[in-house]
Coordinates of C-alpha atoms in Angstrom, one line a residue:
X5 CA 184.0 -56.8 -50.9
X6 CA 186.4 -54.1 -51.5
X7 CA 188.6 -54.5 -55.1
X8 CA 190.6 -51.6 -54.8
X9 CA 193.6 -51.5 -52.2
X10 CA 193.2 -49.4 -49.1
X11 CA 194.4 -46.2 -48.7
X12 CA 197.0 -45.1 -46.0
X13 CA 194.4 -43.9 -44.1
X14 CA 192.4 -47.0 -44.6
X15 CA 195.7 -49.2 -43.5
X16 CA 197.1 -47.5 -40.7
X17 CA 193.9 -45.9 -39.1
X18 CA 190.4 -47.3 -39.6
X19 CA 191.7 -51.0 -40.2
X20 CA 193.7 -51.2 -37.0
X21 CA 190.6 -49.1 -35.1
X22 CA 187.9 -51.9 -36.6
X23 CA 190.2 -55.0 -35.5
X24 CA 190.3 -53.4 -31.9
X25 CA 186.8 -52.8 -31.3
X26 CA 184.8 -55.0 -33.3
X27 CA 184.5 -57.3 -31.5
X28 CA 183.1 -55.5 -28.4
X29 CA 181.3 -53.3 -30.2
X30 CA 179.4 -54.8 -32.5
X31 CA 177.6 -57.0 -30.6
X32 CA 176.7 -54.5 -28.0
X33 CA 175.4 -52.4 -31.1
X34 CA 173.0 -54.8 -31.9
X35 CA 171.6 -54.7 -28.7
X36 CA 171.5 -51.0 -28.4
X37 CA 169.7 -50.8 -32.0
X38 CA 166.9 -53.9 -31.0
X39 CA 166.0 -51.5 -27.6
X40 CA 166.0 -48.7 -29.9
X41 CA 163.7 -50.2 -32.5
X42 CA 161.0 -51.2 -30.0
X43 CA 161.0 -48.1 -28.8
X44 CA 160.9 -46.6 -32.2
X45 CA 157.8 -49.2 -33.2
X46 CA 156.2 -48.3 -29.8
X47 CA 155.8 -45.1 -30.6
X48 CA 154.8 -45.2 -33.7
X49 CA 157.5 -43.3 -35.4
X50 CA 158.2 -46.5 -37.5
X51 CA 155.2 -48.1 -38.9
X52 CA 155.0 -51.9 -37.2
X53 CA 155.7 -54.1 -40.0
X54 CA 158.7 -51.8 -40.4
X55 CA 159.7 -52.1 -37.1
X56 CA 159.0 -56.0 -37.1
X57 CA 161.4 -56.4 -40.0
X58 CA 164.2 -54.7 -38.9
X59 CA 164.0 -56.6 -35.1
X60 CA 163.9 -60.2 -37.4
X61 CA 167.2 -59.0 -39.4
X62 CA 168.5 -57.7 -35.7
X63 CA 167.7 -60.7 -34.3
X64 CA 169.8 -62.7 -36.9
X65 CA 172.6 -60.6 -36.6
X66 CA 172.5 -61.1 -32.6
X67 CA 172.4 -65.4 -32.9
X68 CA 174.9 -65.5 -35.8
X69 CA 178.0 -66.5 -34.2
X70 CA 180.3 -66.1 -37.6
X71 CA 183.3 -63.9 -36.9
X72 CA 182.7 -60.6 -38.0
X73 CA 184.8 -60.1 -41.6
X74 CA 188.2 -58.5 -41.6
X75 CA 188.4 -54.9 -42.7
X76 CA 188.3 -54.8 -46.4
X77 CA 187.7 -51.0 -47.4
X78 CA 184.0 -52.0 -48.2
X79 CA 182.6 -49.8 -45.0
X80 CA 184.2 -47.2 -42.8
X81 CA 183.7 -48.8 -39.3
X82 CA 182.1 -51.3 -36.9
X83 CA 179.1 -49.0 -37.3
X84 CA 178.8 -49.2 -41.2
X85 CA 179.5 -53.0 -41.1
X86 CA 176.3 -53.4 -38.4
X87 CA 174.3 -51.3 -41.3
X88 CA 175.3 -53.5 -44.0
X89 CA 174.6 -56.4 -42.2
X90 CA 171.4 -55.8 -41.1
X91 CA 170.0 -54.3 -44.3
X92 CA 171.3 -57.8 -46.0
X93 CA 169.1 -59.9 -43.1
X94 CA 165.8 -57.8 -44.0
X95 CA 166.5 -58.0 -47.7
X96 CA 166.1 -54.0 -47.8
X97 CA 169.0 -51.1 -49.0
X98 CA 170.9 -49.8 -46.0
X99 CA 168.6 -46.0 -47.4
X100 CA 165.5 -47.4 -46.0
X101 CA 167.1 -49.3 -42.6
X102 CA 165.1 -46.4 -40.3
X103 CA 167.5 -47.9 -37.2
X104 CA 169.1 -44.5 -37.2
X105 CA 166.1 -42.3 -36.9
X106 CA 166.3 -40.2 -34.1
X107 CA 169.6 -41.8 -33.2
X108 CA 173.5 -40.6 -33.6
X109 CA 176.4 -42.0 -33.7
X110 CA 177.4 -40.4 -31.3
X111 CA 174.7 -41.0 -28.6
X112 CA 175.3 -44.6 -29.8
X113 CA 178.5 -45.0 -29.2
X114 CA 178.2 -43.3 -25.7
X115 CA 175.7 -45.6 -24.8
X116 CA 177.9 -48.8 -25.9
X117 CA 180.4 -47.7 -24.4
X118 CA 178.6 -47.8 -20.8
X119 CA 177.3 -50.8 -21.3
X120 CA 180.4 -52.7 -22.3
X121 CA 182.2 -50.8 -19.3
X122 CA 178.9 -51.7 -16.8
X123 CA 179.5 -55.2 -17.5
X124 CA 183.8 -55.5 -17.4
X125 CA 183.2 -53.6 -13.8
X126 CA 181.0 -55.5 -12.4
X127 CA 183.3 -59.0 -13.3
X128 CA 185.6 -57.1 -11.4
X129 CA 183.4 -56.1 -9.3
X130 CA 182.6 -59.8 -8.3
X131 CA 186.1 -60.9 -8.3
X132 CA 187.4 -57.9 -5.7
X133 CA 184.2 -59.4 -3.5
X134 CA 185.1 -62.9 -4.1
X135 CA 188.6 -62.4 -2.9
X136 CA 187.4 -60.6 0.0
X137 CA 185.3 -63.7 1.6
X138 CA 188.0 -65.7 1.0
X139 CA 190.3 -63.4 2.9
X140 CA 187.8 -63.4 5.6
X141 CA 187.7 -67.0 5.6
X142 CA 190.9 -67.3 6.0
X143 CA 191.3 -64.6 8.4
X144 CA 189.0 -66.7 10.9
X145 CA 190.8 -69.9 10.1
X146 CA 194.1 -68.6 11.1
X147 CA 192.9 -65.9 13.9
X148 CA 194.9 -67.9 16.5
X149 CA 198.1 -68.1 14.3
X150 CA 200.7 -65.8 15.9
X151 CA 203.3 -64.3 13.8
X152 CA 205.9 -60.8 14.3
X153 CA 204.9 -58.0 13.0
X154 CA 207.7 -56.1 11.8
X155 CA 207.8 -51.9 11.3
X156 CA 210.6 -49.9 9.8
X157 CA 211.9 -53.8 8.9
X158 CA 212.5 -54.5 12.3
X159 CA 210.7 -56.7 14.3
X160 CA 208.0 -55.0 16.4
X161 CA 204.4 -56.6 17.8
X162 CA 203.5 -60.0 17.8
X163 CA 200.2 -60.2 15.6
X164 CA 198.2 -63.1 13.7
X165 CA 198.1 -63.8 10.2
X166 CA 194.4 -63.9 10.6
X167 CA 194.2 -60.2 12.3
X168 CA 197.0 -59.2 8.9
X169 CA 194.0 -61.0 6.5
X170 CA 191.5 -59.4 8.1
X171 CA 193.4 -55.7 7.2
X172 CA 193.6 -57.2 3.1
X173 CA 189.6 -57.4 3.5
X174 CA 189.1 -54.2 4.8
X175 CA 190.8 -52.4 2.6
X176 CA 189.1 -54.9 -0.3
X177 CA 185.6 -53.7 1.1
X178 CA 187.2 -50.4 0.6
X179 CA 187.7 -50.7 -3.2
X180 CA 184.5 -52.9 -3.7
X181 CA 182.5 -49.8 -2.4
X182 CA 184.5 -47.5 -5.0
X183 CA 183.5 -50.0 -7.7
X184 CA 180.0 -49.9 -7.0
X185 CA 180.0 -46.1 -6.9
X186 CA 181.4 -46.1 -10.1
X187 CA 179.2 -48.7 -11.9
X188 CA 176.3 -46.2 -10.0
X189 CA 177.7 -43.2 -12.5
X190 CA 178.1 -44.9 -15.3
X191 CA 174.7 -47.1 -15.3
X192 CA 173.0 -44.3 -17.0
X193 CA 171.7 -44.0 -20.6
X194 CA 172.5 -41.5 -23.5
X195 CA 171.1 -42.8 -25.4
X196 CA 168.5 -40.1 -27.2
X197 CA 170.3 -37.5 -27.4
X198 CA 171.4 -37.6 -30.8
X199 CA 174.2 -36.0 -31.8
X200 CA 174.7 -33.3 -28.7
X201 CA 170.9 -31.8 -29.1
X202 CA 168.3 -34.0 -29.0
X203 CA 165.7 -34.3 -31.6
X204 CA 161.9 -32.9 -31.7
X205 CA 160.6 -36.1 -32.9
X206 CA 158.4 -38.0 -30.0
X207 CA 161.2 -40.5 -28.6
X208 CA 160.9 -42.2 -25.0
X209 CA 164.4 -42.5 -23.8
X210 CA 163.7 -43.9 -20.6
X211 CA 162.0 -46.8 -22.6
X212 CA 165.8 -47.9 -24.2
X213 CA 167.1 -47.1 -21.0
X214 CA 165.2 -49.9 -19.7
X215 CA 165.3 -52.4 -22.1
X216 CA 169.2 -52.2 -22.1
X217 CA 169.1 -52.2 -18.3
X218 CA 170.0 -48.7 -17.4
X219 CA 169.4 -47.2 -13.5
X220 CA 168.3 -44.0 -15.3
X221 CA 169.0 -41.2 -17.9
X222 CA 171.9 -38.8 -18.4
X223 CA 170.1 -35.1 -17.3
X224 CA 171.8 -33.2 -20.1
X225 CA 172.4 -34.3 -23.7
X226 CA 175.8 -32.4 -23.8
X227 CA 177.4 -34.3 -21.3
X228 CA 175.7 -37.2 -22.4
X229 CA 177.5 -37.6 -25.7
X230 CA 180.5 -35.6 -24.5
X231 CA 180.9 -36.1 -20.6
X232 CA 183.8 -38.2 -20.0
X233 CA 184.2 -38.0 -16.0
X234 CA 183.3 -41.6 -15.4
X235 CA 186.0 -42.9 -17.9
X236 CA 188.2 -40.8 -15.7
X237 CA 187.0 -42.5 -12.3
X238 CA 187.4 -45.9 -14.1
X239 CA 191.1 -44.7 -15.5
X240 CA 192.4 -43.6 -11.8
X241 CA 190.4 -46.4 -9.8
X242 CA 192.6 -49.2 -12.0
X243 CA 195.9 -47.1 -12.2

């Protein structure tokens, strides 16, 4: 733990930063580094009792249900916390943790960032659909149930409430469909291409893809790490 106080930087940036994310991203960290480790191991670019360490420390860190410490000035981020961590479960320095070969922070974060978005969109994704059986459930309840219609707030047709439902489910169906087109975009990995490059070292991205229950891979590293269009779709499909 940190003696020394923080610096304003330390206070009014990377503090208020860690308490906002940490708790989303850490877990989801640990995740994206156990995929990355097996693939690491399976291709032999980690030797396997390496690779078997480092997935025992991961898998501590994953069932430890502690809260994660507040920020004390001791490490710079969520990411420098998950290294700390881990190199105290396997008893090793953080210099010999290999969990960042072939790996950025950058490609990480990009890749935690889709999965924790893949998985808030599809609970809304689940509730727009559950409300939209219910409004057809009640739209064929109350089909018979005659009400007035009422245009430029004057009263107009006679309708139902059930045909007015129905129109709520419609246009539900409508934004369920633009969800799932979404998740579609987004349900792709980055993870592998490093900072914005790649790397030359023999790395099977489709491999972490799969074990972290991507569709597919992100064609080009550039936009992987720096393409932001889906964030965008998310942004103006919630405004």
């Amino acid at each position: 733990m940190s003696t020394s106080p923080l610096t304003t930087y330390q206070r009014h940036h990377l503090a208020p930063t860690y308490d906002h994310h940490v708790g989303h991203l850490y877990p989801a960290m640990v995740r994206a580094s156990q995929a990355h480790v097996v693939m690491l191991t399976e291709q032999g670019l980690i030797p396997a009792e390496r690779g078997a360490r480092l997935l025992r420390g991961l898998a501590v860190l994953r069932a430890d249900t502690t809260p994660t410490p507040a920020y004390d000035g001791s490490f710079e981020d969520t990411y420098y916390l998950l290294e700390k961590r881990l190199a105290e479960a396997c008893g090793i320095p953080t210099a010999e943790l290999d969990v960042q070969l072939a790996r950025s922070r950058n490609d990480l974060d990009a890749g935690v960032f889709r999965m924790l978005l893949r998985d808030q969109l599809l609970g809304v994704l689940d509730r727009v659909l559950a409300t939209g059986r219910t409004a057809l459930d009640r739209a064929d309840r109350y089909a018979d149930v005659v009400i007035t219609g009422y245009t430029h707030r004057r009263p107009a047709q006679p309708t139902t409430i059930g045909h007015a439902l129905a129109g709520y489910a419609e246009a539900l169906a409508g934004e369920a469909a633009a969800y799932a087109d979404v998740i579609d975009q987004l349900n792709v990995s980055p993870l592998g291409s490093c900072a914005f490059a790649g790397t030359d070292l023999d790395i099977a991205p489709a491999r972490v893809a799969e074990l972290l229950g991507f569709a597919g891979l992100v064609t080009n590293s550039y936009e992987a790490v720096a393409g932001a269009d889906h964030l965008v779709r998310v942004g103006t499909l919630n405004a």
